[in-house]
Amino acid sequence: MEDLLVIAVGAIFVNNIVLYWFLGLCPFFGVSKKTSTALGMGSAVIFVMTCASAITWPIYTYLLIPFNIEFMRTVTFILVIATFVQLIEMVIRKYKPSLYKALGIFLPLITTNCAIMGVALLNIEKGYSFIGSVVDGFSAGIGFTLALLLMSGIRERLEFANVPRSFQDLPIAFISAALLALAFMAFSGMRL
Amino acid sequence: MKLDELTKGVFKYNPIFYLVLGLCPLLAVSTRVDNALGMSLGVFFVLVSSNVIISLFRHWIPSQVRIPCFIVVIASFVTIVELFMHGYAPELYGRLGIYLPLIVVNCIILGRVEAFASKKPVFDSFLDAIGMSIGFTLGIVGIAVCREVLSTGKIAIFGYTLVPTFTQSPSVMMILPPGAFLTIGVIMALINYRSIRKEGR
């Protein structure tokens, strides 16, 4: 049990998927202008990341390793993730139209979100068990949402700040992300 | 003008500073100049080969399933790069880590394949891919040079020290994640500053 807690805290704070691993930067800068869209994107990522971890782990362990074709993992993972996202989109659209309205526009974006693929690969590299991978996927999603929410809060305030003209929009967002990452580095002092 | 296809990726539509694509590997790998060079070699190979292949097959790929087709082609080339680097440069392979397979989801490649190679003839796509990879290389190596000089005080490429002791008191922060965001933010602001001044004139 304690191991799972270490994995969760590690993925949310210490090795935050955005601010430590630099994964999922496109949505991090793309949809962090408003808190409401940030929340929608975040929940879509949490959902897909948890499921993707739960799917890719058995495929790697029970399909690729027994046949000695580990080198196929890049091709397999991306195809599985892309198919899965498409499938979810269709299911949600059919059965939960309200949820589709909230998450729908973000789902196609997620296929090329490197954070999903990155977490699937990291689970394999770190040698987690099945439960560990699912917990890691879920917590990495939470970490992503946390970073995205903090960033959107900062950017909403920045709208009213007097930013020099050459720093407007993206450059100042990068500088804010740097300060955010600096703050998150304090977590690496935690002994887990 | 065929040459335009080549040069537009280098300066005018630089994939990093103008299109803001492919940020994830860019920031993660730019800690050292030689990592950055290895990464740009990988991106160069994958981008050029997939652009050419997709452009060759553009009339046969049905548009409904084009994205999965593109992804399969790109992923195959990434696997080739992975195997090659694992065999011939195991140390670099280890340092690039998960960012090497992640070239698959690099938005530069999918973006260029979707926006350019799937519509244009082979030779144009070839030039476009070369221009875009040169633009990417310029961006990533530029950022890596700034970060390595500021964090270690020197630049070492594959064991050879190029710039010895630039500063006596290097800042470790630049090699850590915050340094990456800071560097790209300042570089982008400088580029903006230049274009604003140009407009004013």
mmCIF file of C-alpha atoms in Angstrom:
data_model
loop_
_atom_site.group_PDB
_atom_site.id
_atom_site.type_symbol
_atom_site.label_atom_id
_atom_site.label_comp_id
_atom_site.label_asym_id
_atom_site.label_seq_id
_atom_site.Cartn_x
_atom_site.Cartn_y
_atom_site.Cartn_z
ATOM 1 C CA MET A 1 0.000 0.000 0.000
ATOM 2 C CA GLU A 2 2.753 2.379 0.948
ATOM 3 C CA ASP A 3 4.439 1.835 -2.416
ATOM 4 C CA LEU A 4 1.333 2.998 -4.218
ATOM 5 C CA LEU A 5 1.291 6.168 -2.123
ATOM 6 C CA VAL A 6 4.933 6.822 -3.034
ATOM 7 C CA ILE A 7 4.118 6.337 -6.723
ATOM 8 C CA ALA A 8 1.126 8.680 -6.470
ATOM 9 C CA VAL A 9 2.908 11.486 -4.609
ATOM 10 C CA GLY A 10 5.914 11.094 -6.886
ATOM 11 C CA ALA A 11 3.832 11.385 -10.046
ATOM 12 C CA ILE A 12 1.728 14.312 -8.845
ATOM 13 C CA PHE A 13 4.345 16.526 -7.201
ATOM 14 C CA VAL A 14 7.955 15.390 -7.360
ATOM 15 C CA ASN A 15 8.165 14.211 -10.965
ATOM 16 C CA ASN A 16 5.263 16.227 -12.308
ATOM 17 C CA ILE A 17 4.523 15.146 -15.860
ATOM 18 C CA VAL A 18 4.553 18.696 -17.222
ATOM 19 C CA LEU A 19 7.041 20.534 -15.072
ATOM 20 C CA TYR A 20 9.580 17.746 -14.620
ATOM 21 C CA TRP A 21 9.231 15.467 -17.659
ATOM 22 C CA PHE A 22 8.194 18.225 -20.119
ATOM 23 C CA LEU A 23 5.380 16.074 -21.500
ATOM 24 C CA GLY A 24 2.071 17.441 -22.695
ATOM 25 C CA LEU A 25 3.405 20.941 -23.222
ATOM 26 C CA CYS A 26 1.201 21.673 -26.244
ATOM 27 C CA PRO A 27 -2.086 21.530 -24.283
ATOM 28 C CA PHE A 28 -0.276 23.067 -21.290
ATOM 29 C CA PHE A 29 0.277 26.245 -23.283
ATOM 30 C CA GLY A 30 -2.588 25.806 -25.740
ATOM 31 C CA VAL A 31 -5.608 25.438 -23.473
ATOM 32 C CA SER A 32 -4.393 27.165 -20.311
ATOM 33 C CA LYS A 33 -5.976 30.529 -21.069
ATOM 34 C CA LYS A 34 -9.202 29.855 -19.176
ATOM 35 C CA THR A 35 -9.736 27.878 -15.990
ATOM 36 C CA SER A 36 -12.913 26.181 -17.242
ATOM 37 C CA THR A 37 -11.318 24.741 -20.400
ATOM 38 C CA ALA A 38 -8.276 23.756 -18.363
ATOM 39 C CA LEU A 39 -10.511 21.723 -16.064
ATOM 40 C CA GLY A 40 -12.222 20.019 -19.017
ATOM 41 C CA MET A 41 -8.923 19.128 -20.651
ATOM 42 C CA GLY A 42 -7.544 17.942 -17.317
ATOM 43 C CA SER A 43 -10.407 15.546 -16.655
ATOM 44 C CA ALA A 44 -10.185 14.148 -20.185
ATOM 45 C CA VAL A 45 -6.465 13.529 -19.703
ATOM 46 C CA ILE A 46 -6.929 11.869 -16.287
ATOM 47 C CA PHE A 47 -9.496 9.503 -17.782
ATOM 48 C CA VAL A 48 -7.541 8.586 -20.908
ATOM 49 C CA MET A 49 -4.207 8.307 -19.097
ATOM 50 C CA THR A 50 -5.568 5.879 -16.497
ATOM 51 C CA CYS A 51 -7.185 3.693 -19.164
ATOM 52 C CA ALA A 52 -4.150 3.857 -21.455
ATOM 53 C CA SER A 53 -1.865 2.700 -18.634
ATOM 54 C CA ALA A 54 -4.269 -0.127 -17.853
ATOM 55 C CA ILE A 55 -4.299 -1.246 -21.506
ATOM 56 C CA THR A 56 -0.660 -0.857 -22.544
ATOM 57 C CA TRP A 57 0.798 -2.686 -19.537
ATOM 58 C CA PRO A 58 -0.899 -6.062 -20.240
ATOM 59 C CA ILE A 59 -0.143 -5.719 -23.947
ATOM 60 C CA TYR A 60 3.540 -5.218 -23.265
ATOM 61 C CA THR A 61 3.809 -7.898 -20.583
ATOM 62 C CA TYR A 62 1.638 -10.632 -22.089
ATOM 63 C CA LEU A 63 1.992 -9.989 -25.816
ATOM 64 C CA LEU A 64 5.292 -8.297 -26.653
ATOM 65 C CA ILE A 65 7.581 -9.950 -24.094
ATOM 66 C CA PRO A 66 6.532 -13.603 -24.738
ATOM 67 C CA PHE A 67 7.122 -13.136 -28.470
ATOM 68 C CA ASN A 68 10.399 -11.236 -27.932
ATOM 69 C CA ILE A 69 9.216 -8.268 -29.948
ATOM 70 C CA GLU A 70 9.767 -5.516 -27.382
ATOM 71 C CA PHE A 71 11.142 -3.287 -30.130
ATOM 72 C CA MET A 72 7.605 -3.052 -31.524
ATOM 73 C CA ARG A 73 6.416 -1.168 -28.448
ATOM 74 C CA THR A 74 6.486 2.281 -30.081
ATOM 75 C CA VAL A 75 4.276 1.175 -32.980
ATOM 76 C CA THR A 76 1.961 -0.888 -30.775
ATOM 77 C CA PHE A 77 1.492 1.722 -28.079
ATOM 78 C CA ILE A 78 0.685 4.585 -30.415
ATOM 79 C CA LEU A 79 -1.802 2.482 -32.366
ATOM 80 C CA VAL A 80 -3.492 1.170 -29.231
ATOM 81 C CA ILE A 81 -3.746 4.647 -27.736
ATOM 82 C CA ALA A 82 -5.068 6.201 -30.954
ATOM 83 C CA THR A 83 -7.676 3.452 -31.415
ATOM 84 C CA PHE A 84 -8.688 3.634 -27.796
ATOM 85 C CA VAL A 85 -9.223 7.389 -27.848
ATOM 86 C CA GLN A 86 -11.321 7.075 -30.999
ATOM 87 C CA LEU A 87 -13.384 4.322 -29.376
ATOM 88 C CA ILE A 88 -14.015 6.343 -26.227
ATOM 89 C CA GLU A 89 -15.087 9.290 -28.326
ATOM 90 C CA MET A 90 -17.691 7.177 -30.132
ATOM 91 C CA VAL A 91 -18.984 5.541 -26.943
ATOM 92 C CA ILE A 92 -19.288 8.811 -25.051
ATOM 93 C CA ARG A 93 -20.996 10.503 -27.976
ATOM 94 C CA LYS A 94 -23.604 7.735 -28.123
ATOM 95 C CA TYR A 95 -24.349 7.196 -24.436
ATOM 96 C CA LYS A 96 -23.372 10.351 -22.573
ATOM 97 C CA PRO A 97 -23.988 13.377 -24.797
ATOM 98 C CA SER A 98 -23.603 15.800 -21.876
ATOM 99 C CA LEU A 99 -20.181 14.409 -21.033
ATOM 100 C CA TYR A 100 -19.296 14.487 -24.719
ATOM 101 C CA LYS A 101 -20.087 18.177 -24.825
ATOM 102 C CA ALA A 102 -17.737 18.777 -21.899
ATOM 103 C CA LEU A 103 -14.843 16.519 -22.979
ATOM 104 C CA GLY A 104 -15.534 15.964 -26.664
ATOM 105 C CA ILE A 105 -13.480 18.718 -28.224
ATOM 106 C CA PHE A 106 -10.429 17.715 -26.197
ATOM 107 C CA LEU A 107 -10.468 14.010 -27.037
ATOM 108 C CA PRO A 108 -9.031 14.177 -30.592
ATOM 109 C CA LEU A 109 -6.276 16.437 -29.273
ATOM 110 C CA ILE A 110 -5.296 13.797 -26.755
ATOM 111 C CA THR A 111 -4.164 11.239 -29.354
ATOM 112 C CA THR A 112 -1.108 13.291 -30.173
ATOM 113 C CA ASN A 113 -0.608 14.375 -26.587
ATOM 114 C CA CYS A 114 2.819 13.018 -25.762
ATOM 115 C CA ALA A 115 1.952 12.797 -22.069
ATOM 116 C CA ILE A 116 -0.284 9.745 -22.645
ATOM 117 C CA MET A 117 2.352 7.886 -24.648
ATOM 118 C CA GLY A 118 5.055 9.116 -22.252
ATOM 119 C CA VAL A 119 3.324 7.709 -19.177
ATOM 120 C CA ALA A 120 2.792 4.367 -20.923
ATOM 121 C CA LEU A 121 6.512 4.217 -21.748
ATOM 122 C CA LEU A 122 7.581 5.392 -18.282
ATOM 123 C CA ASN A 123 5.505 2.645 -16.636
ATOM 124 C CA ILE A 124 7.473 0.086 -18.635
ATOM 125 C CA GLU A 125 10.864 1.737 -18.023
ATOM 126 C CA LYS A 126 10.272 1.929 -14.277
ATOM 127 C CA GLY A 127 9.100 -1.690 -14.123
ATOM 128 C CA TYR A 128 5.877 -1.040 -12.255
ATOM 129 C CA SER A 129 3.319 -3.799 -11.610
ATOM 130 C CA PHE A 130 -0.148 -3.583 -13.160
ATOM 131 C CA ILE A 131 -1.691 -1.826 -10.153
ATOM 132 C CA GLY A 132 1.355 0.439 -9.923
ATOM 133 C CA SER A 133 0.988 1.431 -13.584
ATOM 134 C CA VAL A 134 -2.693 2.272 -13.194
ATOM 135 C CA VAL A 135 -1.989 4.332 -10.061
ATOM 136 C CA ASP A 136 0.900 6.047 -11.839
ATOM 137 C CA GLY A 137 -1.281 6.844 -14.852
ATOM 138 C CA PHE A 138 -4.051 8.229 -12.672
ATOM 139 C CA SER A 139 -1.699 10.348 -10.559
ATOM 140 C CA ALA A 140 0.194 11.632 -13.570
ATOM 141 C CA GLY A 141 -3.178 12.810 -14.913
ATOM 142 C CA ILE A 142 -3.883 14.550 -11.604
ATOM 143 C CA GLY A 143 -0.434 16.152 -11.769
ATOM 144 C CA PHE A 144 -1.143 17.348 -15.303
ATOM 145 C CA THR A 145 -4.490 18.825 -14.246
ATOM 146 C CA LEU A 146 -2.883 20.506 -11.242
ATOM 147 C CA ALA A 147 -0.181 22.126 -13.370
ATOM 148 C CA LEU A 148 -2.729 23.148 -16.011
ATOM 149 C CA LEU A 149 -5.067 24.698 -13.416
ATOM 150 C CA LEU A 150 -2.253 26.626 -11.706
ATOM 151 C CA MET A 151 -1.053 27.858 -15.085
ATOM 152 C CA SER A 152 -4.517 28.957 -16.211
ATOM 153 C CA GLY A 153 -4.973 30.830 -12.935
ATOM 154 C CA ILE A 154 -1.694 32.641 -13.513
ATOM 155 C CA ARG A 155 -2.554 33.422 -17.131
ATOM 156 C CA GLU A 156 -5.978 34.795 -16.221
ATOM 157 C CA ARG A 157 -4.245 37.227 -13.879
ATOM 158 C CA LEU A 158 -1.627 38.043 -16.510
ATOM 159 C CA GLU A 159 -4.396 39.300 -18.820
ATOM 160 C CA PHE A 160 -4.659 42.348 -16.572
ATOM 161 C CA ALA A 161 -0.957 42.781 -15.948
ATOM 162 C CA ASN A 162 1.159 45.324 -17.726
ATOM 163 C CA VAL A 163 3.486 43.042 -19.676
ATOM 164 C CA PRO A 164 6.172 44.499 -21.997
ATOM 165 C CA ARG A 165 5.100 44.195 -25.613
ATOM 166 C CA SER A 166 7.746 41.706 -26.675
ATOM 167 C CA PHE A 167 6.923 39.446 -23.720
ATOM 168 C CA GLN A 168 3.177 39.380 -24.358
ATOM 169 C CA ASP A 169 1.289 36.078 -24.667
ATOM 170 C CA LEU A 170 3.646 33.107 -25.058
ATOM 171 C CA PRO A 171 7.018 34.399 -23.750
ATOM 172 C CA ILE A 172 5.534 35.511 -20.443
ATOM 173 C CA ALA A 173 3.704 32.170 -20.230
ATOM 174 C CA PHE A 174 7.051 30.401 -20.559
ATOM 175 C CA ILE A 175 8.586 32.586 -17.846
ATOM 176 C CA SER A 176 5.606 31.850 -15.550
ATOM 177 C CA ALA A 177 6.052 28.145 -16.268
ATOM 178 C CA ALA A 178 9.701 28.495 -15.277
ATOM 179 C CA LEU A 179 8.718 29.993 -11.921
ATOM 180 C CA LEU A 180 6.089 27.271 -11.479
ATOM 181 C CA ALA A 181 8.689 24.588 -12.218
ATOM 182 C CA LEU A 182 11.063 26.254 -9.764
ATOM 183 C CA ALA A 183 8.374 26.083 -7.094
ATOM 184 C CA PHE A 184 7.678 22.423 -7.882
ATOM 185 C CA MET A 185 11.379 21.620 -7.548
ATOM 186 C CA ALA A 186 10.983 22.160 -3.813
ATOM 187 C CA PHE A 187 9.066 18.870 -3.747
ATOM 188 C CA SER A 188 12.168 16.989 -4.826
ATOM 189 C CA GLY A 189 13.503 17.616 -1.327
ATOM 190 C CA MET A 190 10.813 15.303 0.053
ATOM 191 C CA ARG A 191 12.211 11.963 1.116
ATOM 192 C CA LEU A 192 9.819 9.243 0.036
ATOM 193 C CA MET B 1 10.515 28.884 -56.396
ATOM 194 C CA LYS B 2 11.666 25.539 -55.134
ATOM 195 C CA LEU B 3 14.189 27.116 -52.805
ATOM 196 C CA ASP B 4 11.404 28.779 -50.840
ATOM 197 C CA GLU B 5 10.169 25.387 -49.654
ATOM 198 C CA LEU B 6 13.587 24.814 -48.142
ATOM 199 C CA THR B 7 14.255 28.154 -46.524
ATOM 200 C CA LYS B 8 10.791 28.868 -45.132
ATOM 201 C CA GLY B 9 11.239 26.224 -42.427
ATOM 202 C CA VAL B 10 14.564 27.645 -41.348
ATOM 203 C CA PHE B 11 13.581 31.234 -40.631
ATOM 204 C CA LYS B 12 10.156 32.455 -41.684
ATOM 205 C CA TYR B 13 8.105 29.512 -40.391
ATOM 206 C CA ASN B 14 10.615 28.108 -37.946
ATOM 207 C CA PRO B 15 8.816 25.130 -36.367
ATOM 208 C CA ILE B 16 9.913 26.064 -32.860
ATOM 209 C CA PHE B 17 9.753 29.817 -32.569
ATOM 210 C CA TYR B 18 7.071 30.568 -35.131
ATOM 211 C CA LEU B 19 4.821 27.500 -35.223
ATOM 212 C CA VAL B 20 5.593 26.501 -31.571
ATOM 213 C CA LEU B 21 5.563 22.787 -32.357
ATOM 214 C CA GLY B 22 7.513 19.918 -30.847
ATOM 215 C CA LEU B 23 8.153 21.563 -27.505
ATOM 216 C CA CYS B 24 8.345 18.429 -25.379
ATOM 217 C CA PRO B 25 11.552 16.884 -26.753
ATOM 218 C CA LEU B 26 12.950 20.352 -27.310
ATOM 219 C CA LEU B 27 12.904 21.366 -23.663
ATOM 220 C CA ALA B 28 13.682 17.953 -22.231
ATOM 221 C CA VAL B 29 16.697 17.117 -24.369
ATOM 222 C CA SER B 30 18.315 20.557 -24.599
ATOM 223 C CA THR B 31 20.313 20.084 -21.386
ATOM 224 C CA ARG B 32 23.491 19.304 -23.363
ATOM 225 C CA VAL B 33 24.572 20.180 -26.877
ATOM 226 C CA ASP B 34 25.404 16.609 -27.878
ATOM 227 C CA ASN B 35 21.996 15.328 -26.697
ATOM 228 C CA ALA B 36 20.409 18.075 -28.778
ATOM 229 C CA LEU B 37 22.431 17.073 -31.836
ATOM 230 C CA GLY B 38 21.478 13.397 -31.417
ATOM 231 C CA MET B 39 17.818 14.312 -31.095
ATOM 232 C CA SER B 40 17.877 16.510 -34.185
ATOM 233 C CA LEU B 41 19.508 13.719 -36.199
ATOM 234 C CA GLY B 42 16.650 11.421 -35.197
ATOM 235 C CA VAL B 43 14.015 14.021 -36.050
ATOM 236 C CA PHE B 44 15.776 14.756 -39.358
ATOM 237 C CA PHE B 45 15.710 11.114 -40.443
ATOM 238 C CA VAL B 46 12.107 10.487 -39.375
ATOM 239 C CA LEU B 47 10.775 13.739 -40.832
ATOM 240 C CA VAL B 48 12.488 13.401 -44.205
ATOM 241 C CA SER B 49 11.618 9.718 -44.690
ATOM 242 C CA SER B 50 7.996 9.996 -43.598
ATOM 243 C CA ASN B 51 7.432 13.144 -45.650
ATOM 244 C CA VAL B 52 8.791 11.411 -48.763
ATOM 245 C CA ILE B 53 6.903 8.142 -48.205
ATOM 246 C CA ILE B 54 3.584 9.831 -47.431
ATOM 247 C CA SER B 55 3.979 12.119 -50.409
ATOM 248 C CA LEU B 56 4.634 9.096 -52.653
ATOM 249 C CA PHE B 57 1.497 7.335 -51.430
ATOM 250 C CA ARG B 58 -0.709 10.417 -51.095
ATOM 251 C CA HIS B 59 -3.079 9.339 -53.899
ATOM 252 C CA TRP B 60 -3.676 5.888 -52.429
ATOM 253 C CA ILE B 61 -4.294 6.778 -48.794
ATOM 254 C CA PRO B 62 -8.065 7.257 -48.214
ATOM 255 C CA SER B 63 -8.656 10.503 -46.388
ATOM 256 C CA GLN B 64 -10.863 8.935 -43.677
ATOM 257 C CA VAL B 65 -8.059 6.768 -42.343
ATOM 258 C CA ARG B 66 -5.161 9.055 -43.161
ATOM 259 C CA ILE B 67 -4.129 9.845 -39.579
ATOM 260 C CA PRO B 68 -3.674 6.165 -38.560
ATOM 261 C CA CYS B 69 -1.733 5.585 -41.800
ATOM 262 C CA PHE B 70 0.544 8.520 -41.075
ATOM 263 C CA ILE B 71 1.101 7.342 -37.533
ATOM 264 C CA VAL B 72 2.063 3.826 -38.656
ATOM 265 C CA VAL B 73 4.584 5.193 -41.166
ATOM 266 C CA ILE B 74 6.079 7.606 -38.628
ATOM 267 C CA ALA B 75 6.215 4.961 -35.893
ATOM 268 C CA SER B 76 8.032 2.536 -38.197
ATOM 269 C CA PHE B 77 10.738 5.091 -38.954
ATOM 270 C CA VAL B 78 11.043 5.961 -35.272
ATOM 271 C CA THR B 79 11.557 2.262 -34.517
ATOM 272 C CA ILE B 80 14.321 2.162 -37.142
ATOM 273 C CA VAL B 81 16.043 5.130 -35.488
ATOM 274 C CA GLU B 82 15.639 3.522 -32.058
ATOM 275 C CA LEU B 83 17.197 0.222 -33.150
ATOM 276 C CA PHE B 84 19.993 1.998 -35.014
ATOM 277 C CA MET B 85 20.886 4.244 -32.091
ATOM 278 C CA HIS B 86 20.657 1.373 -29.626
ATOM 279 C CA GLY B 87 23.140 -0.553 -31.743
ATOM 280 C CA TYR B 88 25.640 2.149 -32.693
ATOM 281 C CA ALA B 89 25.348 4.824 -30.000
ATOM 282 C CA PRO B 90 24.121 3.038 -26.852
ATOM 283 C CA GLU B 91 25.259 5.848 -24.564
ATOM 284 C CA LEU B 92 23.280 8.478 -26.465
ATOM 285 C CA TYR B 93 20.326 6.073 -26.618
ATOM 286 C CA GLY B 94 20.402 5.810 -22.831
ATOM 287 C CA ARG B 95 20.585 9.574 -22.351
ATOM 288 C CA LEU B 96 17.722 10.347 -24.733
ATOM 289 C CA GLY B 97 15.603 7.752 -22.880
ATOM 290 C CA ILE B 98 11.868 7.885 -23.466
ATOM 291 C CA TYR B 99 12.155 11.004 -25.620
ATOM 292 C CA LEU B 100 13.437 8.955 -28.551
ATOM 293 C CA PRO B 101 10.266 6.815 -28.948
ATOM 294 C CA LEU B 102 8.283 9.967 -28.241
ATOM 295 C CA ILE B 103 9.353 11.375 -31.633
ATOM 296 C CA VAL B 104 6.225 9.522 -32.820
ATOM 297 C CA VAL B 105 3.956 12.031 -31.140
ATOM 298 C CA ASN B 106 6.159 15.008 -31.993
ATOM 299 C CA CYS B 107 3.732 17.502 -33.471
ATOM 300 C CA ILE B 108 6.290 18.799 -36.002
ATOM 301 C CA ILE B 109 6.294 15.503 -37.862
ATOM 302 C CA LEU B 110 2.568 14.794 -37.862
ATOM 303 C CA GLY B 111 1.956 18.470 -38.570
ATOM 304 C CA ARG B 112 4.216 18.599 -41.628
ATOM 305 C CA VAL B 113 2.958 15.272 -42.962
ATOM 306 C CA GLU B 114 -0.674 16.342 -42.591
ATOM 307 C CA ALA B 115 -0.300 19.943 -43.745
ATOM 308 C CA PHE B 116 2.273 19.507 -46.475
ATOM 309 C CA ALA B 117 3.340 16.029 -47.604
ATOM 310 C CA SER B 118 -0.188 14.666 -48.007
ATOM 311 C CA LYS B 119 -0.953 17.362 -50.583
ATOM 312 C CA LYS B 120 2.300 18.227 -52.369
ATOM 313 C CA PRO B 121 4.630 16.370 -54.789
ATOM 314 C CA VAL B 122 7.562 14.331 -53.547
ATOM 315 C CA PHE B 123 10.413 16.721 -54.219
ATOM 316 C CA ASP B 124 8.662 19.673 -52.559
ATOM 317 C CA SER B 125 7.913 17.545 -49.495
ATOM 318 C CA PHE B 126 11.526 16.439 -49.380
ATOM 319 C CA LEU B 127 12.726 20.056 -49.386
ATOM 320 C CA ASP B 128 10.087 21.063 -46.848
ATOM 321 C CA ALA B 129 11.202 18.277 -44.493
ATOM 322 C CA ILE B 130 14.859 19.264 -44.798
ATOM 323 C CA GLY B 131 14.062 22.917 -44.156
ATOM 324 C CA MET B 132 11.885 22.112 -41.155
ATOM 325 C CA SER B 133 14.517 19.831 -39.623
ATOM 326 C CA ILE B 134 17.193 22.468 -40.078
ATOM 327 C CA GLY B 135 14.878 24.926 -38.338
ATOM 328 C CA PHE B 136 14.305 22.441 -35.517
ATOM 329 C CA THR B 137 18.045 21.773 -35.216
ATOM 330 C CA LEU B 138 18.822 25.500 -35.038
ATOM 331 C CA GLY B 139 16.249 25.963 -32.290
ATOM 332 C CA ILE B 140 17.189 22.983 -30.149
ATOM 333 C CA VAL B 141 20.963 23.465 -30.489
ATOM 334 C CA GLY B 142 20.608 27.190 -29.784
ATOM 335 C CA ILE B 143 18.706 26.519 -26.589
ATOM 336 C CA ALA B 144 21.126 23.757 -25.610
ATOM 337 C CA VAL B 145 24.127 26.063 -26.107
ATOM 338 C CA CYS B 146 22.581 28.704 -23.815
ATOM 339 C CA ARG B 147 21.697 26.137 -21.163
ATOM 340 C CA GLU B 148 24.984 24.257 -21.223
ATOM 341 C CA VAL B 149 27.139 27.368 -21.102
ATOM 342 C CA LEU B 150 25.135 28.865 -18.250
ATOM 343 C CA SER B 151 24.875 25.647 -16.242
ATOM 344 C CA THR B 152 28.364 24.154 -16.585
ATOM 345 C CA GLY B 153 30.368 27.096 -17.834
ATOM 346 C CA LYS B 154 31.611 25.204 -20.885
ATOM 347 C CA ILE B 155 30.460 23.289 -23.929
ATOM 348 C CA ALA B 156 31.580 19.710 -24.423
ATOM 349 C CA ILE B 157 30.550 17.785 -27.547
ATOM 350 C CA PHE B 158 31.215 14.043 -27.399
ATOM 351 C CA GLY B 159 34.084 14.547 -24.978
ATOM 352 C CA TYR B 160 35.751 17.483 -26.720
ATOM 353 C CA THR B 161 35.598 20.761 -24.828
ATOM 354 C CA LEU B 162 34.780 23.579 -27.217
ATOM 355 C CA VAL B 163 34.375 26.564 -24.947
ATOM 356 C CA PRO B 164 36.470 26.208 -21.793
ATOM 357 C CA THR B 165 35.383 28.025 -18.640
ATOM 358 C CA PHE B 166 32.980 30.643 -19.875
ATOM 359 C CA THR B 167 32.012 31.551 -16.333
ATOM 360 C CA GLN B 168 33.473 30.803 -12.918
ATOM 361 C CA SER B 169 30.155 30.532 -11.104
ATOM 362 C CA PRO B 170 27.730 28.507 -13.271
ATOM 363 C CA SER B 171 24.067 28.308 -12.303
ATOM 364 C CA VAL B 172 22.816 24.752 -11.846
ATOM 365 C CA MET B 173 19.236 25.908 -12.290
ATOM 366 C CA MET B 174 19.706 26.251 -16.033
ATOM 367 C CA ILE B 175 20.183 22.507 -16.504
ATOM 368 C CA LEU B 176 17.073 21.784 -14.426
ATOM 369 C CA PRO B 177 13.520 22.129 -15.809
ATOM 370 C CA PRO B 178 12.999 25.831 -14.879
ATOM 371 C CA GLY B 179 16.050 26.788 -16.942
ATOM 372 C CA ALA B 180 14.501 25.307 -20.082
ATOM 373 C CA PHE B 181 11.302 27.347 -19.765
ATOM 374 C CA LEU B 182 13.281 30.470 -18.927
ATOM 375 C CA THR B 183 15.611 30.110 -21.934
ATOM 376 C CA ILE B 184 12.869 29.580 -24.518
ATOM 377 C CA GLY B 185 10.771 32.406 -23.009
ATOM 378 C CA VAL B 186 13.637 34.891 -23.238
ATOM 379 C CA ILE B 187 14.621 33.782 -26.768
ATOM 380 C CA MET B 188 11.020 34.143 -27.974
ATOM 381 C CA ALA B 189 10.780 37.584 -26.399
ATOM 382 C CA LEU B 190 13.987 38.615 -28.192
ATOM 383 C CA ILE B 191 12.564 37.436 -31.523
ATOM 384 C CA ASN B 192 9.335 39.352 -30.843
ATOM 385 C CA TYR B 193 11.352 42.428 -29.913
ATOM 386 C CA ARG B 194 13.161 42.258 -33.240
ATOM 387 C CA SER B 195 9.989 41.892 -35.304
ATOM 388 C CA ILE B 196 8.266 44.699 -33.394
ATOM 389 C CA ARG B 197 11.184 47.008 -34.129
ATOM 390 C CA LYS B 198 11.089 45.980 -37.786
ATOM 391 C CA GLU B 199 7.388 46.850 -37.968
ATOM 392 C CA GLY B 200 8.003 50.227 -36.368
ATOM 393 C CA ARG B 201 10.505 51.168 -39.017
#
